[in-house]
Amino acid sequence: MSYCVAIDGPAGAGKSTIARQIAKKMNLIYVDTGAMYRAMALFLIREGVDGADQEEICKKCEEADITIKYENGEQVVYLNGENVNAFLRTEEVGKMASVSSPQPRLRKKIVALQKRLAESADVVMDGRDIGTCVLPDADVKIYLTASSSVRAKRRFDELTAKGENCSLEDIEKDIVERDNRDMTRKESPLMQAEDAILVDTSDMPVNEVVQKIIAICMEKRGI
Ligand code: DC
């Protein structure tokens, strides 16, 4: 049986930064599930699919073959054979991922891939439904969150550092909308699993969050 740490939470809570560091320190493979939904979203955008057309999303997603490889310790997402990592982190792709990911057929395909990955290696997997749906028997479940204003400020700083012109107010509005969509959708909504431990990162630096989660893992292992 492989060892699994599940980290769920809303956009901007710091899941990927923290999961990546935990993976390094605990010698686990980091599985970024948002990247898989983003790769599917990229495919839909390239195909000209309207994000509001659920029927078309349902049909088109069958044509996308998404596979994952690990190269130099990094997750690489292949979309129909093409390495698409460089195209996944845009606002446009994030928005399309948020509106297309509730589609049940699309989720079924991607969740199957995630389950296969977790069966074949010891992983730390982050997303929205990992503790509730993908890995209900995960060894450790964490629900990572932070206030919407803190999450918006983090995103704003990240974009400004890249030289992008943006407004803090618009970013927060977008984050609140995305939370709402992710938490109220019918299919696998974002929520804290009953047995997940809540970690609020609003006032915690990254290294403290990482230490706290590693301590939780050690305690659960009886170390
Ligand atoms: O974590 P992220 O921003 O890369 O995720 C992009 C979108 O994908 C997010 O709005 C919801 C969806 N997603 C999901 O439905 N389930 C997951 N396990 C991960 C992401």
CSV table of C-alpha atoms and ligand atoms in Angstrom, one decimal:
chain,number,residue,atom,x,y,z
A,1,MET,CA,0.0,0.0,0.0
A,2,SER,CA,1.3,3.4,-0.9
A,3,TYR,CA,1.5,6.3,1.5
A,4,CYS,CA,-0.8,9.3,0.7
A,5,VAL,CA,-1.1,12.8,2.0
A,6,ALA,CA,-4.2,14.7,0.7
A,7,ILE,CA,-4.2,18.5,0.8
A,8,ASP,CA,-7.4,20.3,-0.2
A,9,GLY,CA,-8.4,23.9,-0.1
A,10,PRO,CA,-9.4,27.0,-2.1
A,11,ALA,CA,-7.4,28.8,-4.7
A,12,GLY,CA,-4.5,30.8,-3.2
A,13,ALA,CA,-4.3,29.0,0.1
A,14,GLY,CA,-0.7,28.0,-0.7
A,15,LYS,CA,-1.4,24.3,-1.5
A,16,SER,CA,1.1,23.9,-4.3
A,17,THR,CA,4.0,25.7,-2.6
A,18,ILE,CA,3.5,23.8,0.6
A,19,ALA,CA,2.8,20.4,-1.1
A,20,ARG,CA,6.0,20.8,-3.2
A,21,GLN,CA,8.1,21.4,-0.1
A,22,ILE,CA,6.5,18.5,1.8
A,23,ALA,CA,7.2,16.2,-1.1
A,24,LYS,CA,10.9,17.1,-1.0
A,25,LYS,CA,11.3,16.8,2.8
A,26,MET,CA,9.3,13.5,3.0
A,27,ASN,CA,10.5,12.0,-0.2
A,28,LEU,CA,7.0,11.8,-1.8
A,29,ILE,CA,5.9,12.5,-5.3
A,30,TYR,CA,4.0,15.8,-5.6
A,31,VAL,CA,0.8,15.4,-7.7
A,32,ASP,CA,-0.7,18.7,-8.7
A,33,THR,CA,-4.3,17.8,-9.7
A,34,GLY,CA,-5.3,21.4,-10.6
A,35,ALA,CA,-2.8,21.1,-13.5
A,36,MET,CA,-4.8,18.2,-15.0
A,37,TYR,CA,-8.0,20.2,-14.9
A,38,ARG,CA,-6.1,23.1,-16.4
A,39,ALA,CA,-4.7,20.9,-19.2
A,40,MET,CA,-8.3,19.9,-20.0
A,41,ALA,CA,-9.3,23.5,-19.9
A,42,LEU,CA,-6.5,24.4,-22.3
A,43,PHE,CA,-7.7,21.8,-24.7
A,44,LEU,CA,-11.3,23.2,-24.6
A,45,ILE,CA,-10.0,26.7,-25.2
A,46,ARG,CA,-7.9,25.6,-28.1
A,47,GLU,CA,-11.0,23.8,-29.5
A,48,GLY,CA,-13.0,27.0,-29.2
A,49,VAL,CA,-15.5,25.4,-26.7
A,50,ASP,CA,-17.8,27.9,-24.9
A,51,GLY,CA,-17.3,27.5,-21.1
A,52,ALA,CA,-21.0,27.8,-20.6
A,53,ASP,CA,-21.8,24.9,-22.9
A,54,GLN,CA,-21.8,21.8,-20.6
A,55,GLU,CA,-22.9,19.5,-23.3
A,56,GLU,CA,-20.1,20.4,-25.6
A,57,ILE,CA,-17.5,20.1,-22.7
A,58,CYS,CA,-18.9,16.7,-22.0
A,59,LYS,CA,-18.4,15.6,-25.6
A,60,LYS,CA,-15.1,17.3,-26.3
A,61,CYS,CA,-13.3,16.1,-23.2
A,62,GLU,CA,-13.3,12.6,-24.6
A,63,GLU,CA,-10.8,13.8,-27.3
A,64,ALA,CA,-8.2,14.9,-24.8
A,65,ASP,CA,-5.7,12.4,-23.7
A,66,ILE,CA,-3.9,13.6,-20.5
A,67,THR,CA,-0.9,11.8,-19.2
A,68,ILE,CA,1.6,12.7,-16.4
A,69,LYS,CA,5.4,12.1,-16.3
A,70,TYR,CA,7.9,13.1,-13.7
A,71,GLU,CA,11.0,14.7,-15.2
A,72,ASN,CA,13.8,16.0,-12.8
A,73,GLY,CA,11.3,15.7,-9.9
A,74,GLU,CA,8.8,17.9,-11.6
A,75,GLN,CA,5.3,16.9,-12.8
A,76,VAL,CA,5.0,17.3,-16.5
A,77,VAL,CA,1.5,17.3,-18.1
A,78,TYR,CA,1.1,15.9,-21.6
A,79,LEU,CA,-2.0,16.9,-23.6
A,80,ASN,CA,-2.4,14.6,-26.6
A,81,GLY,CA,1.4,14.0,-26.5
A,82,GLU,CA,2.4,17.7,-26.1
A,83,ASN,CA,4.1,19.0,-23.0
A,84,VAL,CA,1.8,21.8,-22.0
A,85,ASN,CA,3.2,22.9,-18.6
A,86,ALA,CA,4.1,26.3,-19.9
A,87,PHE,CA,0.5,27.1,-20.8
A,88,LEU,CA,-1.3,26.1,-17.7
A,89,ARG,CA,-0.9,29.0,-15.2
A,90,THR,CA,-2.8,31.8,-17.0
A,91,GLU,CA,-5.9,33.5,-15.6
A,92,GLU,CA,-7.8,32.4,-18.8
A,93,VAL,CA,-7.0,28.7,-18.3
A,94,GLY,CA,-7.8,29.0,-14.6
A,95,LYS,CA,-11.2,30.4,-15.3
A,96,MET,CA,-12.0,27.7,-17.9
A,97,ALA,CA,-10.8,25.0,-15.5
A,98,SER,CA,-13.1,26.3,-12.8
A,99,VAL,CA,-16.2,26.3,-15.1
A,100,SER,CA,-15.4,23.0,-16.9
A,101,SER,CA,-14.2,20.9,-13.9
A,102,PRO,CA,-17.8,20.4,-12.6
A,103,GLN,CA,-18.6,18.3,-15.7
A,104,PRO,CA,-19.0,14.7,-14.3
A,105,ARG,CA,-17.5,12.9,-17.4
A,106,LEU,CA,-14.5,15.1,-17.4
A,107,ARG,CA,-13.9,14.5,-13.7
A,108,LYS,CA,-14.3,10.8,-14.0
A,109,LYS,CA,-11.5,10.7,-16.5
A,110,ILE,CA,-9.1,12.8,-14.5
A,111,VAL,CA,-10.0,11.2,-11.1
A,112,ALA,CA,-9.1,7.7,-12.6
A,113,LEU,CA,-5.7,9.1,-13.6
A,114,GLN,CA,-5.2,10.5,-10.1
A,115,LYS,CA,-6.1,7.2,-8.4
A,116,ARG,CA,-3.7,5.3,-10.6
A,117,LEU,CA,-0.9,7.7,-9.7
A,118,ALA,CA,-1.5,7.3,-6.0
A,119,GLU,CA,-1.6,3.5,-6.3
A,120,SER,CA,1.8,3.4,-8.0
A,121,ALA,CA,3.8,5.7,-5.7
A,122,ASP,CA,3.9,7.5,-2.3
A,123,VAL,CA,2.3,10.9,-2.9
A,124,VAL,CA,1.3,14.2,-1.6
A,125,MET,CA,-1.7,15.2,-3.8
A,126,ASP,CA,-3.3,18.6,-3.7
A,127,GLY,CA,-6.7,19.7,-5.1
A,128,ARG,CA,-10.3,20.3,-4.1
A,129,ASP,CA,-11.7,16.8,-3.6
A,130,ILE,CA,-8.7,14.6,-2.8
A,131,GLY,CA,-9.6,13.8,0.9
A,132,THR,CA,-13.3,13.6,0.1
A,133,CYS,CA,-13.4,11.7,-3.3
A,134,VAL,CA,-10.1,10.8,-4.9
A,135,LEU,CA,-8.3,9.3,-1.8
A,136,PRO,CA,-10.9,8.8,0.9
A,137,ASP,CA,-8.4,6.5,2.7
A,138,ALA,CA,-5.5,8.9,2.6
A,139,ASP,CA,-3.1,8.5,5.5
A,140,VAL,CA,-3.2,12.2,6.3
A,141,LYS,CA,-5.8,14.8,5.2
A,142,ILE,CA,-5.2,18.5,5.5
A,143,TYR,CA,-7.7,21.3,4.6
A,144,LEU,CA,-5.6,24.3,3.9
A,145,THR,CA,-7.2,27.7,3.8
A,146,ALA,CA,-6.7,31.5,4.3
A,147,SER,CA,-8.9,34.5,4.2
A,148,SER,CA,-9.9,35.8,0.8
A,149,SER,CA,-8.1,39.1,1.3
A,150,VAL,CA,-4.8,37.3,2.2
A,151,ARG,CA,-5.2,35.0,-0.8
A,152,ALA,CA,-5.9,37.9,-3.1
A,153,LYS,CA,-2.9,39.8,-1.8
A,154,ARG,CA,-0.6,36.8,-2.4
A,155,ARG,CA,-1.9,36.5,-6.0
A,156,PHE,CA,-1.5,40.3,-6.5
A,157,ASP,CA,2.1,40.2,-5.3
A,158,GLU,CA,2.8,37.2,-7.6
A,159,LEU,CA,1.4,38.9,-10.7
A,160,THR,CA,3.0,42.3,-9.9
A,161,ALA,CA,6.4,40.6,-9.5
A,162,LYS,CA,5.9,39.2,-13.0
A,163,GLY,CA,5.3,42.7,-14.2
A,164,GLU,CA,1.6,42.3,-14.8
A,165,ASN,CA,-0.7,45.2,-14.3
A,166,CYS,CA,-3.7,44.1,-12.1
A,167,SER,CA,-6.1,45.4,-9.4
A,168,LEU,CA,-6.2,43.9,-6.0
A,169,GLU,CA,-10.0,44.5,-5.9
A,170,ASP,CA,-10.6,42.5,-9.1
A,171,ILE,CA,-8.4,39.7,-8.0
A,172,GLU,CA,-10.3,39.3,-4.7
A,173,LYS,CA,-13.6,39.4,-6.5
A,174,ASP,CA,-12.4,36.7,-8.8
A,175,ILE,CA,-11.2,34.6,-5.9
A,176,VAL,CA,-14.6,34.9,-4.1
A,177,GLU,CA,-16.4,33.9,-7.3
A,178,ARG,CA,-14.1,30.9,-7.9
A,179,ASP,CA,-14.5,29.7,-4.3
A,180,ASN,CA,-18.2,30.0,-4.7
A,181,ARG,CA,-18.2,27.9,-7.9
A,182,ASP,CA,-15.9,25.3,-6.4
A,183,MET,CA,-17.8,25.0,-3.2
A,184,THR,CA,-21.4,25.0,-4.5
A,185,ARG,CA,-21.0,22.7,-7.6
A,186,LYS,CA,-23.0,19.5,-7.5
A,187,GLU,CA,-20.1,17.2,-8.4
A,188,SER,CA,-17.4,16.8,-5.8
A,189,PRO,CA,-17.6,20.3,-4.3
A,190,LEU,CA,-14.7,21.7,-2.3
A,191,MET,CA,-15.2,21.0,1.3
A,192,GLN,CA,-13.3,19.8,4.4
A,193,ALA,CA,-13.4,16.1,4.8
A,194,GLU,CA,-14.7,15.0,8.2
A,195,ASP,CA,-11.3,13.6,9.1
A,196,ALA,CA,-9.2,16.4,7.6
A,197,ILE,CA,-7.2,18.7,9.8
A,198,LEU,CA,-7.8,22.4,9.2
A,199,VAL,CA,-4.7,24.6,8.8
A,200,ASP,CA,-5.3,28.3,8.3
A,201,THR,CA,-2.3,29.9,6.6
A,202,SER,CA,-3.5,33.6,6.8
A,203,ASP,CA,-0.9,34.5,9.4
A,204,MET,CA,1.6,31.7,9.0
A,205,PRO,CA,4.8,31.8,6.9
A,206,VAL,CA,5.3,28.9,4.5
A,207,ASN,CA,8.1,27.2,6.5
A,208,GLU,CA,5.8,27.1,9.6
A,209,VAL,CA,3.0,25.5,7.6
A,210,VAL,CA,5.3,22.9,6.2
A,211,GLN,CA,6.7,22.1,9.6
A,212,LYS,CA,3.2,21.8,11.1
A,213,ILE,CA,2.0,19.4,8.4
A,214,ILE,CA,5.1,17.3,8.6
A,215,ALA,CA,4.6,17.1,12.4
A,216,ILE,CA,1.0,16.0,11.8
A,217,CYS,CA,2.2,13.2,9.4
A,218,MET,CA,4.9,12.1,12.0
A,219,GLU,CA,2.3,12.0,14.8
A,220,LYS,CA,-0.1,9.9,12.6
A,221,ARG,CA,2.7,7.5,11.9
A,222,GLY,CA,3.5,7.3,15.6
A,223,ILE,CA,7.0,8.8,15.1
B,1,DC,O1,-5.8,24.5,-8.1
B,1,DC,P1,-5.9,25.2,-9.4
B,1,DC,O2,-6.2,26.6,-9.4
B,1,DC,O3,-4.8,24.8,-10.4
B,1,DC,O4,-7.3,24.5,-10.0
B,1,DC,C1,-7.9,25.0,-11.2
B,1,DC,C2,-9.4,24.6,-11.2
B,1,DC,O5,-9.5,23.1,-11.3
B,1,DC,C3,-10.2,24.9,-9.9
B,1,DC,O6,-10.9,26.1,-10.1
B,1,DC,C4,-11.1,23.8,-9.6
B,1,DC,C5,-10.5,22.6,-10.4
B,1,DC,N1,-10.0,21.5,-9.6
B,1,DC,C6,-10.9,20.6,-9.2
B,1,DC,O7,-12.1,20.7,-9.5
B,1,DC,N2,-10.5,19.5,-8.5
B,1,DC,C7,-9.2,19.4,-8.2
B,1,DC,N3,-8.9,18.3,-7.5
B,1,DC,C8,-8.3,20.3,-8.6
B,1,DC,C9,-8.7,21.4,-9.3
